[in-house]
Coordinates of C-alpha atoms and ligand atoms in Angstrom, one line a residue:
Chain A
X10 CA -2.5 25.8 8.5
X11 CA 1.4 25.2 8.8
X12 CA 0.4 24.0 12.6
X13 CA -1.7 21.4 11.5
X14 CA 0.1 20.2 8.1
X15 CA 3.3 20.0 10.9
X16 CA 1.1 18.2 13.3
X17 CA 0.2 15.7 10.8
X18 CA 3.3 15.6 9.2
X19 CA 5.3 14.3 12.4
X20 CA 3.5 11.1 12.5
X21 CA 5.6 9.9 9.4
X22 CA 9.4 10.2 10.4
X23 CA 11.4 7.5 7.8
X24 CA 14.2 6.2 8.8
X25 CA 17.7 5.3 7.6
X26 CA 20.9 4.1 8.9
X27 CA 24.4 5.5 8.2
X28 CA 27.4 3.1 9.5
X29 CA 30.1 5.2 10.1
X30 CA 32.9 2.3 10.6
X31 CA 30.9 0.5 13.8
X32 CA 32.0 -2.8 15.2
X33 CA 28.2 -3.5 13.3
X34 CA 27.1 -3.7 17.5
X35 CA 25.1 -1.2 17.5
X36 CA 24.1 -2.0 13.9
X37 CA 23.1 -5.9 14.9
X38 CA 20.8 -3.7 17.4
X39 CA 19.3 -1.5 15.3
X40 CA 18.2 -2.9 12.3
X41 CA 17.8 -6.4 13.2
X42 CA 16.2 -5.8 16.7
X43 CA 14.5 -3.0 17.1
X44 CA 13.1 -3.4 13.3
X45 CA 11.7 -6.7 14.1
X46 CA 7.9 -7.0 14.2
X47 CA 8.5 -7.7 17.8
X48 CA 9.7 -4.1 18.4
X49 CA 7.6 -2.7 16.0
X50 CA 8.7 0.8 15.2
X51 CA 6.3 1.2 12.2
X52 CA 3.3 1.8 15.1
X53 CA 5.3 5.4 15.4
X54 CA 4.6 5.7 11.7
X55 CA 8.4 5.0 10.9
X56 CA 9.7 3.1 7.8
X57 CA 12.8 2.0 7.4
X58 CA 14.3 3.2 4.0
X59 CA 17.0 2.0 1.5
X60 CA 17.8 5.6 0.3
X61 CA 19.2 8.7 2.2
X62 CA 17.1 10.5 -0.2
X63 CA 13.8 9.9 1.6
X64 CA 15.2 9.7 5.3
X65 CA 13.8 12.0 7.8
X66 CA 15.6 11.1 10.7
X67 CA 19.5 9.8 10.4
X68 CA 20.7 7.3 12.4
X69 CA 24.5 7.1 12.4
X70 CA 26.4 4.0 14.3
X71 CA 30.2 3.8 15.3
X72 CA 33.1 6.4 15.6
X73 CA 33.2 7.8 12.1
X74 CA 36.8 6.4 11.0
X75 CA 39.0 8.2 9.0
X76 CA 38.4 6.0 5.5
X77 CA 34.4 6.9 6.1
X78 CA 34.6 10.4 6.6
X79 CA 33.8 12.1 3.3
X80 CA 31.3 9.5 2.3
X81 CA 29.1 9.9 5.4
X82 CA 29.3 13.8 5.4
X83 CA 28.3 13.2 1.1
X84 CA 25.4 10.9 2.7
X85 CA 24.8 13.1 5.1
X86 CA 24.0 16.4 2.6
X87 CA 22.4 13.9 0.3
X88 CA 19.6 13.8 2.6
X89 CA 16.5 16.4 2.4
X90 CA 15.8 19.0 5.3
X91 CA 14.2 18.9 7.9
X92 CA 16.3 16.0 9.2
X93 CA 17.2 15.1 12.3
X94 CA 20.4 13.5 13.6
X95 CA 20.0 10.6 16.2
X96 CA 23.6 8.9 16.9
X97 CA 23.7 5.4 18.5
X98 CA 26.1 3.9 20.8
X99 CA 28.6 5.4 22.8
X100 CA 31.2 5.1 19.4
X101 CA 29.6 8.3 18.4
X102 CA 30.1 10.4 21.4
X103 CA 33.6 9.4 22.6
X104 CA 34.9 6.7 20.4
X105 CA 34.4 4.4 23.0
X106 CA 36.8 1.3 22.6
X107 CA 38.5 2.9 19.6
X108 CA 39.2 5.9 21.7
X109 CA 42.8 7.6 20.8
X110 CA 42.9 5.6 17.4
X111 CA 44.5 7.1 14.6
X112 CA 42.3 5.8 12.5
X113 CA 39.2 7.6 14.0
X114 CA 38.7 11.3 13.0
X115 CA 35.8 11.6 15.4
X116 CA 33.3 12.3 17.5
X117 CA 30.8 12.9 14.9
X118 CA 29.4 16.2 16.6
X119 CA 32.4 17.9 15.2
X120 CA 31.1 17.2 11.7
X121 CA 27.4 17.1 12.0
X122 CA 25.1 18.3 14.0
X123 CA 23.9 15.8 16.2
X124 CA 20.1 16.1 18.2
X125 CA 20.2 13.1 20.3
X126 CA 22.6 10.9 21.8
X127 CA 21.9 7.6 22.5
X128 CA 24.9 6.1 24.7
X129 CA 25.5 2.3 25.3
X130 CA 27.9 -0.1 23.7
X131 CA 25.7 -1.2 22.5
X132 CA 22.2 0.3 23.7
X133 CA 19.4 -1.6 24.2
X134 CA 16.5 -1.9 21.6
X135 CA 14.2 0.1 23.8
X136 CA 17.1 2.6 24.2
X137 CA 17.1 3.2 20.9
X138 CA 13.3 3.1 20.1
X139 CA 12.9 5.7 23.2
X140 CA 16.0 7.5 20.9
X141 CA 13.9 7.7 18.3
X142 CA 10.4 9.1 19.9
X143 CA 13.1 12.0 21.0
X144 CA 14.2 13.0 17.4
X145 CA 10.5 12.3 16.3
X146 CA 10.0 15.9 19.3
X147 CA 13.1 17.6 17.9
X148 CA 11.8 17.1 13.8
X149 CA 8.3 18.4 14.4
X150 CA 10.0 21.7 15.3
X151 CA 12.0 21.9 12.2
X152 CA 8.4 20.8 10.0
Chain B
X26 CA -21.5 21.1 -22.6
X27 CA -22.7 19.3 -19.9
X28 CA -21.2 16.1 -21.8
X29 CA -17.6 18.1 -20.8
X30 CA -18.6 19.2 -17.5
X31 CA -19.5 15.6 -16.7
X32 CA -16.2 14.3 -18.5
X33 CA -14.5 17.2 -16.1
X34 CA -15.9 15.6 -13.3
X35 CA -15.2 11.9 -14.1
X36 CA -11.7 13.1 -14.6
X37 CA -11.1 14.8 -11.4
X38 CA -14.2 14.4 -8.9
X39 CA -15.3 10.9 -8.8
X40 CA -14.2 7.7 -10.2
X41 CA -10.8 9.7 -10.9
X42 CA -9.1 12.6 -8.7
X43 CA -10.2 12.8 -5.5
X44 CA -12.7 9.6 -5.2
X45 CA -9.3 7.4 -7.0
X46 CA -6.8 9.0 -4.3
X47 CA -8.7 8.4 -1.4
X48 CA -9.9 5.0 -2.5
X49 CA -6.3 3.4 -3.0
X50 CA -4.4 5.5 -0.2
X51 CA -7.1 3.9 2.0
X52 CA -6.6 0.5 0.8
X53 CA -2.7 0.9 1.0
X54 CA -3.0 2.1 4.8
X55 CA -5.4 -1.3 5.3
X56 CA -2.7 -3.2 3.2
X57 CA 0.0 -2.1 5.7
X58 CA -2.4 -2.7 8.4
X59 CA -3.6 -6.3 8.1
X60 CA 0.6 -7.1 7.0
X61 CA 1.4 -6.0 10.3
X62 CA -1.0 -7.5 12.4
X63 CA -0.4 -10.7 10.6
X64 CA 3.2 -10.1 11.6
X65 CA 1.9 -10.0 15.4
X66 CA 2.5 -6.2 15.4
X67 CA 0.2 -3.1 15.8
X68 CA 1.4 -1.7 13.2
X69 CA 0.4 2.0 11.9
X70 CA -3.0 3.5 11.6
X71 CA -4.9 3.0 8.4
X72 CA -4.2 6.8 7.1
X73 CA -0.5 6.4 7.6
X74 CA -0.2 7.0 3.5
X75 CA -2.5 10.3 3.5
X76 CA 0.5 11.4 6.7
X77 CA 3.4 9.7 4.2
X78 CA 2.2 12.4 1.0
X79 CA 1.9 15.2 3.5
X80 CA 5.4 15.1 5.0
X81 CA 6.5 14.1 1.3
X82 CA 5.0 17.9 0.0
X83 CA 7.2 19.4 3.1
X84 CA 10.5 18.3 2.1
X85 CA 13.2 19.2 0.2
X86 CA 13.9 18.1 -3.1
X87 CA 17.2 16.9 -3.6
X88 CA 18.3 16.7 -7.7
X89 CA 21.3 14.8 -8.9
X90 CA 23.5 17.3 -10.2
X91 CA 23.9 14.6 -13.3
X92 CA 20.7 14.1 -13.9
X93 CA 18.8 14.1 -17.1
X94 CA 16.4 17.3 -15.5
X95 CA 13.5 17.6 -17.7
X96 CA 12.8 13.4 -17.8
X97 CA 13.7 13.0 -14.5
X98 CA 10.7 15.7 -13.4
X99 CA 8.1 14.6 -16.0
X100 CA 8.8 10.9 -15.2
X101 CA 6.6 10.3 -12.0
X102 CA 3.6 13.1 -13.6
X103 CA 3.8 11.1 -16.4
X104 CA 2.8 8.0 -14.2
X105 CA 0.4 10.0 -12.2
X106 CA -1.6 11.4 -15.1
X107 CA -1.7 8.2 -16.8
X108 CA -3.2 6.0 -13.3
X109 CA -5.7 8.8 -13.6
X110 CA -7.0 8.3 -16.9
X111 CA -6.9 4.6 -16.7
X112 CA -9.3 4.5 -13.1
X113 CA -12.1 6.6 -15.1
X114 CA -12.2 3.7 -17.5
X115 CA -12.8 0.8 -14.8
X116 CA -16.5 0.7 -14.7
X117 CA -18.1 0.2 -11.2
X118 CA -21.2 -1.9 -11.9
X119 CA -24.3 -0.2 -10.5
X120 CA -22.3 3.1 -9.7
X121 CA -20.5 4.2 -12.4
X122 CA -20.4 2.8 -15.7
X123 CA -16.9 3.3 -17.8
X124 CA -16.0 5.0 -20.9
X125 CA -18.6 3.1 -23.2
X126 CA -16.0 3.3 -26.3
X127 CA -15.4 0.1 -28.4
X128 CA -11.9 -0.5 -27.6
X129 CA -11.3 0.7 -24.1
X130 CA -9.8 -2.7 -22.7
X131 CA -6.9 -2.0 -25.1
X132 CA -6.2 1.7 -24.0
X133 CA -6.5 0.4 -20.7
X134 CA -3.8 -2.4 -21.2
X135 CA -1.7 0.5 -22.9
X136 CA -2.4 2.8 -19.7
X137 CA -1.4 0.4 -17.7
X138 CA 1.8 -0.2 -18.7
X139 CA 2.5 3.6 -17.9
X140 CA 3.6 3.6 -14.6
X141 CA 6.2 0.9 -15.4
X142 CA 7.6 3.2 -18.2
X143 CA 7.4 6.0 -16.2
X144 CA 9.9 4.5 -13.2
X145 CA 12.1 3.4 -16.3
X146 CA 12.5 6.8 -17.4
X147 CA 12.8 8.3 -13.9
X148 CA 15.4 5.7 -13.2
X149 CA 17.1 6.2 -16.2
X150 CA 17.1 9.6 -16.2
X151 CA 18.1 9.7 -12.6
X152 CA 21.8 8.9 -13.6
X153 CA 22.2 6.5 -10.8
X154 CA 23.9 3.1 -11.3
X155 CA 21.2 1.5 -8.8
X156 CA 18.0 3.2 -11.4
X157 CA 19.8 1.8 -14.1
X158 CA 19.7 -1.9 -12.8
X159 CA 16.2 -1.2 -11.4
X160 CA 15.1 0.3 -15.0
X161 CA 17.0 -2.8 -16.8
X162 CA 14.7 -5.4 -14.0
X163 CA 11.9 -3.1 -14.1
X164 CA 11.6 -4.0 -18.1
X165 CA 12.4 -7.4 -18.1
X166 CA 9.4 -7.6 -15.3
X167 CA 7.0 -5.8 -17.3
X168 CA 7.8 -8.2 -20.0
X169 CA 6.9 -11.6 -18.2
X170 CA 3.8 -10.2 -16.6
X171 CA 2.3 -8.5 -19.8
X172 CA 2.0 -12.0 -21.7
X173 CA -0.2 -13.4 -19.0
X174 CA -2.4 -10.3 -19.0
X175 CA -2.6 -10.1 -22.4
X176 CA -3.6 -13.9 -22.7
X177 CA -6.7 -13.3 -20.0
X178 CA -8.0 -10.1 -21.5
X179 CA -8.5 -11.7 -25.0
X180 CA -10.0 -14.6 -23.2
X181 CA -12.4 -12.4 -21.4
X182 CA -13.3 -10.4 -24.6
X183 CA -13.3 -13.9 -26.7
X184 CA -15.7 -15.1 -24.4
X185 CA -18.0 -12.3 -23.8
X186 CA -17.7 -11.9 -27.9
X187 CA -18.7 -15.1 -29.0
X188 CA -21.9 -15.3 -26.4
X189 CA -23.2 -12.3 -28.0
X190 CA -22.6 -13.4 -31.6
X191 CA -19.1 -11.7 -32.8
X192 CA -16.2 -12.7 -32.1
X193 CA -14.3 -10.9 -29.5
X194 CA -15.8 -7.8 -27.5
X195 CA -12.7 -4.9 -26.1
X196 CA -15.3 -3.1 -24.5
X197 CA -15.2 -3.2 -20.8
X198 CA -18.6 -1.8 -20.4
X199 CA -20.2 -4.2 -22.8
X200 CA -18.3 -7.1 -20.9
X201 CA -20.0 -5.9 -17.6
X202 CA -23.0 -5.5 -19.5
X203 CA -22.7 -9.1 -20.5
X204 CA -22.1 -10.5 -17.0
X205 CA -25.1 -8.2 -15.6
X206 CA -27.6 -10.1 -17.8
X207 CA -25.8 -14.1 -17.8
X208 CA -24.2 -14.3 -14.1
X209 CA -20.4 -13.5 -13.4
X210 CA -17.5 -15.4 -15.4
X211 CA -16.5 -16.6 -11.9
X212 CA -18.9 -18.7 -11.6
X213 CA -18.2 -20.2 -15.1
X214 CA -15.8 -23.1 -14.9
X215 CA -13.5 -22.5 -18.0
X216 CA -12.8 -19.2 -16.7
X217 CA -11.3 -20.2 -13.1
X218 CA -7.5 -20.8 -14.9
X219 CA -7.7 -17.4 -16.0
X220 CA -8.8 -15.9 -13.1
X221 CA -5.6 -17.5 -11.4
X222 CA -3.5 -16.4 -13.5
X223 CA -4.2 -12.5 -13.0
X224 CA -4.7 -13.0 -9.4
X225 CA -0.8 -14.3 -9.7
X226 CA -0.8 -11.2 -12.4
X227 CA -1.5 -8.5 -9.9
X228 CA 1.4 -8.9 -7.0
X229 CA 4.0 -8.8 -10.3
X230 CA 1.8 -5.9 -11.5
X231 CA 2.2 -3.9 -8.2
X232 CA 6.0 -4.9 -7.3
X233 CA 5.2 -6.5 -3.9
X234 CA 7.6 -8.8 -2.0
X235 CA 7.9 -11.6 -4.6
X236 CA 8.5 -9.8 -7.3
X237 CA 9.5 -6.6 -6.0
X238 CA 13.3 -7.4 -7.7
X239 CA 13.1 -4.1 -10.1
X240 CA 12.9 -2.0 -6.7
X241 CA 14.8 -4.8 -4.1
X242 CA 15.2 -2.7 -1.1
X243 CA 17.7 -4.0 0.9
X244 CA 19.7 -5.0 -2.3
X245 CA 20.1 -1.7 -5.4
X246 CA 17.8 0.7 -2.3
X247 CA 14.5 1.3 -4.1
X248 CA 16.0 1.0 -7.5
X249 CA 14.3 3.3 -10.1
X250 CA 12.8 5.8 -7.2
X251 CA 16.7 6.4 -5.3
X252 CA 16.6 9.6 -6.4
X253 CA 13.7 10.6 -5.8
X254 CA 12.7 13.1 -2.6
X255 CA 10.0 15.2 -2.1
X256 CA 7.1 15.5 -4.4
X257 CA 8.5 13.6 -6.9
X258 CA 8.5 10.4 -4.5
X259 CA 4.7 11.8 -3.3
X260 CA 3.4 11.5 -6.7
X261 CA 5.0 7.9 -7.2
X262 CA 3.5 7.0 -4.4
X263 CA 0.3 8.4 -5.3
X264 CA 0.6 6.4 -8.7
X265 CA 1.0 3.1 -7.2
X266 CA -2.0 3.8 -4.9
X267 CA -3.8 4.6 -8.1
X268 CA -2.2 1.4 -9.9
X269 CA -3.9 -0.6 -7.1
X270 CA -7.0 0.5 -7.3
X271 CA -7.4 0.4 -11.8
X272 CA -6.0 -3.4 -11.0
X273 CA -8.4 -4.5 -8.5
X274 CA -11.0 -2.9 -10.0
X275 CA -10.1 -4.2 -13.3
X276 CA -10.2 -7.8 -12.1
X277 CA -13.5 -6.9 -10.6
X278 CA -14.9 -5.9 -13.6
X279 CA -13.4 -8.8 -15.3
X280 CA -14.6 -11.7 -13.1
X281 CA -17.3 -10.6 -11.1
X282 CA -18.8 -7.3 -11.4
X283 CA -22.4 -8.3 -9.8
X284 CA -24.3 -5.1 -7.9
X285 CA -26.0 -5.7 -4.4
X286 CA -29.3 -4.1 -5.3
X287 CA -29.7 -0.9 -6.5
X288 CA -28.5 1.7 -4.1
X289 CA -25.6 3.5 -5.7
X290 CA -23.7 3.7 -1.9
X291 CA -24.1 0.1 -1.1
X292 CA -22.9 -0.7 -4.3
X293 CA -19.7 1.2 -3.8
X294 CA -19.1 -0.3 -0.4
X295 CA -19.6 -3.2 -1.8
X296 CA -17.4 -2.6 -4.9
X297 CA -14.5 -1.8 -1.6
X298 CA -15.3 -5.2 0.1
X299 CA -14.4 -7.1 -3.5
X300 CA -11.4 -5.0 -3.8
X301 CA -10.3 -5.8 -0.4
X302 CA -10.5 -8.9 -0.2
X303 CA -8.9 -9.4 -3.6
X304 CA -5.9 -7.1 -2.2
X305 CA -6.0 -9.2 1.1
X306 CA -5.4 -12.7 -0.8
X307 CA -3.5 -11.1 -3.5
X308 CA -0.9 -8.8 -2.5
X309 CA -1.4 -8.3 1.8
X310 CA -0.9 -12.5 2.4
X311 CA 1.8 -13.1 -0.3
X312 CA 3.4 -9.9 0.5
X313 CA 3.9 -11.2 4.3
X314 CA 4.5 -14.7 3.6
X315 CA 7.3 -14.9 1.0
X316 CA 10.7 -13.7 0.1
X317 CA 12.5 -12.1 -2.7
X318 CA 13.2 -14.0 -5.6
X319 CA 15.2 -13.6 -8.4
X320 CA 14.8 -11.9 -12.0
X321 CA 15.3 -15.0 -13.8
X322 CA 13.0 -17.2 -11.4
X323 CA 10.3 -14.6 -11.7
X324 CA 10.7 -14.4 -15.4
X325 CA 10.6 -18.0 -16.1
X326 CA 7.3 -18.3 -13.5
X327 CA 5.7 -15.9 -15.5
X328 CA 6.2 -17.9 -18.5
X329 CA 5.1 -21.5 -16.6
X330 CA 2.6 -20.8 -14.7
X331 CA 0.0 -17.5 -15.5
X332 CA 0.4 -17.9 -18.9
X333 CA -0.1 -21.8 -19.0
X334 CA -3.3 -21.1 -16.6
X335 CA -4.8 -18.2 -19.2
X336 CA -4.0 -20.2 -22.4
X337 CA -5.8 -23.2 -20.9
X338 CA -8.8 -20.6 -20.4
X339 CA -8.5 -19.4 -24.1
X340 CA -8.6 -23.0 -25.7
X341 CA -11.6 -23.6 -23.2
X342 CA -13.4 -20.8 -24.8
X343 CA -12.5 -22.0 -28.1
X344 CA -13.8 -25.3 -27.8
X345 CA -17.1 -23.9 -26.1
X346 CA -17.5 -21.2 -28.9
Ligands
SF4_7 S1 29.1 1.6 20.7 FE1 29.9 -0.4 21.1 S2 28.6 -1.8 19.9 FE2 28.3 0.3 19.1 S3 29.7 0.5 17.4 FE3 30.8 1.3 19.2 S4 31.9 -0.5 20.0 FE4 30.4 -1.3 18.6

């Protein structure tokens, strides 16, 4: 029974987008191209959502500056389990250009746990769409 | 006691519960379906909402910590409960055939404004400064499109009424009863104005992209149902499903109830083609094709236009009566 409630339940991963200080690059990717009917990513059953409250799978842009900090990891607890954390562009993972700031407190894997990576600066659409069918694996284990 | 054994099984077997659920999850899914493809996208599959209130029941449920607890759980059963109630009252002609009380259309009216309170209390309740903006729109909405409704249900029962010798008739089976024997009020000219005005009525009704201000997701995030995770959000969910189906099938029994034959399947099938087409023109193509606009623009359209159309139906009747 939890098999099949978990197999069904996977088919309806929502969607939602933390910005955690990004140059809005990967951001101008994300929700403007690869939500666009012409990338379609409702066909994976995906919605994107205004509220962290009914996310399923997180999607967090840029290095995670220090003025951000507390309000994503507030966000990011705000947010029901199971979740799963998908982090876009290669901000996340390095800091890319903003490397050795002082205003960046990143990478974000030392705050929260991130499941996929998703490098590029910024990633292309079908990078992050492919990103996405990854954390879709990762969240029906945690169903 | 078979009269409560059938009223048991109206409530929860077949024009309500199950049959109700089913019914308007299905015609959401098509809804999201036909928007899609009209977007030149595949889209999801047509039981993406039975998948939605499955993960929903697996999720945590996140409370604000300043929340108002005991409103801000009973809001969306309160809702839920009330859509119930309200579908067993649509009669389905040749299939099922309503609560046969005298002033049904009335309770119904009142039911229907349930779900509307219901998010206003949720939102309220919720503590949020974006449910309190969405609660303050949500009322103001409710507002401009109850005056149009109003208008077209007296019309209906004024009409009705004075064809069968009284004056006005607020029973919803006796109004089906009517157009069973004389030929639907669609095909009667002086109805057509009203018969605009709730097809305008129903996308205000269901908070679709026109008027969808009291809930503007890109701009207060959902508004009234923010807070919301989990079941909560599953059963508000489920209650706009419901909604869809006691307003589709409301106009249906309004304006043209007429069976195909006598078979009690064809009927219902058929009774689905009416309400999909009426969702298709109603809600699918004016969901796709517009924008947002705002709460003073949909409050003064409301005011212009639906209730203009339905008062020019009323003095119609008038004059013919
Ligand atoms: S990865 Fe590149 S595009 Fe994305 S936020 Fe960082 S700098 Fe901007």
């Amino acid at each position: 029974m939890k098999k099949l409630l978990q197999k069904i339940a996977k088919k309806s991963p929502w969607l939602y987008r933390i910005n955690a200080g990004s140059c809005n690059g990967c951001d101008v990717e994300l929700a403007t191209t690869a939500c666009i009917p012409r990338y379609d990513v409702e066909r994976l059953g995906c919605k994107y959502c205004g509220s962290p409250k009914h996310a399923d799978i997180v999607l967090i842009t840029g290095p995670l500056t220090a003025r951000v900090k507390e309000k994503v990891l507030r966000l990011y607890d705000e947010i029901p389990d199971p979740k799963v954390t998908v982090a876009i562009g290669v901000c996340p993972i390095s800091g890319g250009v903003f490397r050795d700031s002082y205003a960046i407190t990143g990478p974000i894997d030392k705050f929260i746990p991130v499941d996929v990576n998703v490098p590029g600066c910024p990633p292309r659409p079908q990078a992050i769409i492919d990103g996405i069918v990854e954390a879709i694996k990762i969240w029906e284990t945690r169903l | 006691m078979t009269d409560i054994v059938k009223l048991i099984f109206d409530l929860l077997i077949f024009p309500g519960g199950l049959f109700a659920v089913v019914f308007g999850l299905f015609l959401m899914g098509i809804d999201r379906k036909i928007a899609a493809r009209l977007q030149r996208r595949v889209g999801p599959p047509v039981y993406q909402p039975f998948i939605d209130l499955v993960k929903l029941t697996r999720k945590e449920i996140v409370v604000p910590e300043t929340a108002h607890l005991q409103a801000f759980r009973l809001a969306p059963l309160l809702g839920f409960v009330g859509m119930m109630a309200a579908v067993t009252l649509i009669p389905i002609a040749g299939v099922y055939q309503g609560f046969e009380h005298l002033g049904d259309l009335l309770v119904l009216l009142y039911l229907l404004s349930l779900p509307a309170i219901a998010l206003m209390i949720g939102g309220s309740a919720s503590s949020s400064p974006f449910g309190a903006i969405g609660f303050s729109r949500e009322m103001v909405m409710m507002m401009s499109y109850e005056l149009p409704l109003l208008i077209v249900l007296v019309t209906v029962a004024m009409k009705v009424g004075l064809a069968t010798g009284g004056i006005a008739t607020f029973s919803l089976s006796e109004i089906v009863q009517f157009q069973l024997e004389n030929g639907a009020l669609l095909f009667d000219y002086t109805m057509l104005p009203a018969l605009l005005a709730f097809l305008v009525f129903i996308p205000g009704n269901m908070g679709v992209v026109p008027f969808d201000i009291p809930e503007a997701e890109t701009e207060i995030v959902e508004g009234p149902i923010l807070e919301y995770s989990g079941t909560g959000l599953a059963l508000f969910k489920l209650m706009t499903s419901l909604k869809m189906v006691v307003v589709l099938g409301l106009a249906i029994a309004l304006f043209f109830p007429t069976p195909l034959g006598e078979n009690f399947l064809i009927n219902l099938l058929w009774f689905f083609l009416k309400c999909l087409v009426l969702m298709v023109i109603s809600i699918t193509v004016v969901r796709t094709s517009t924008g947002r606009i705002r709460m003073d623009q949909a409050f003064k359209f409301y005011l212009k236009y639906p209730t203009v159309l339905a008062l020019i139906s009323l003095v119609l009747t008038l004059l013919q009566g």
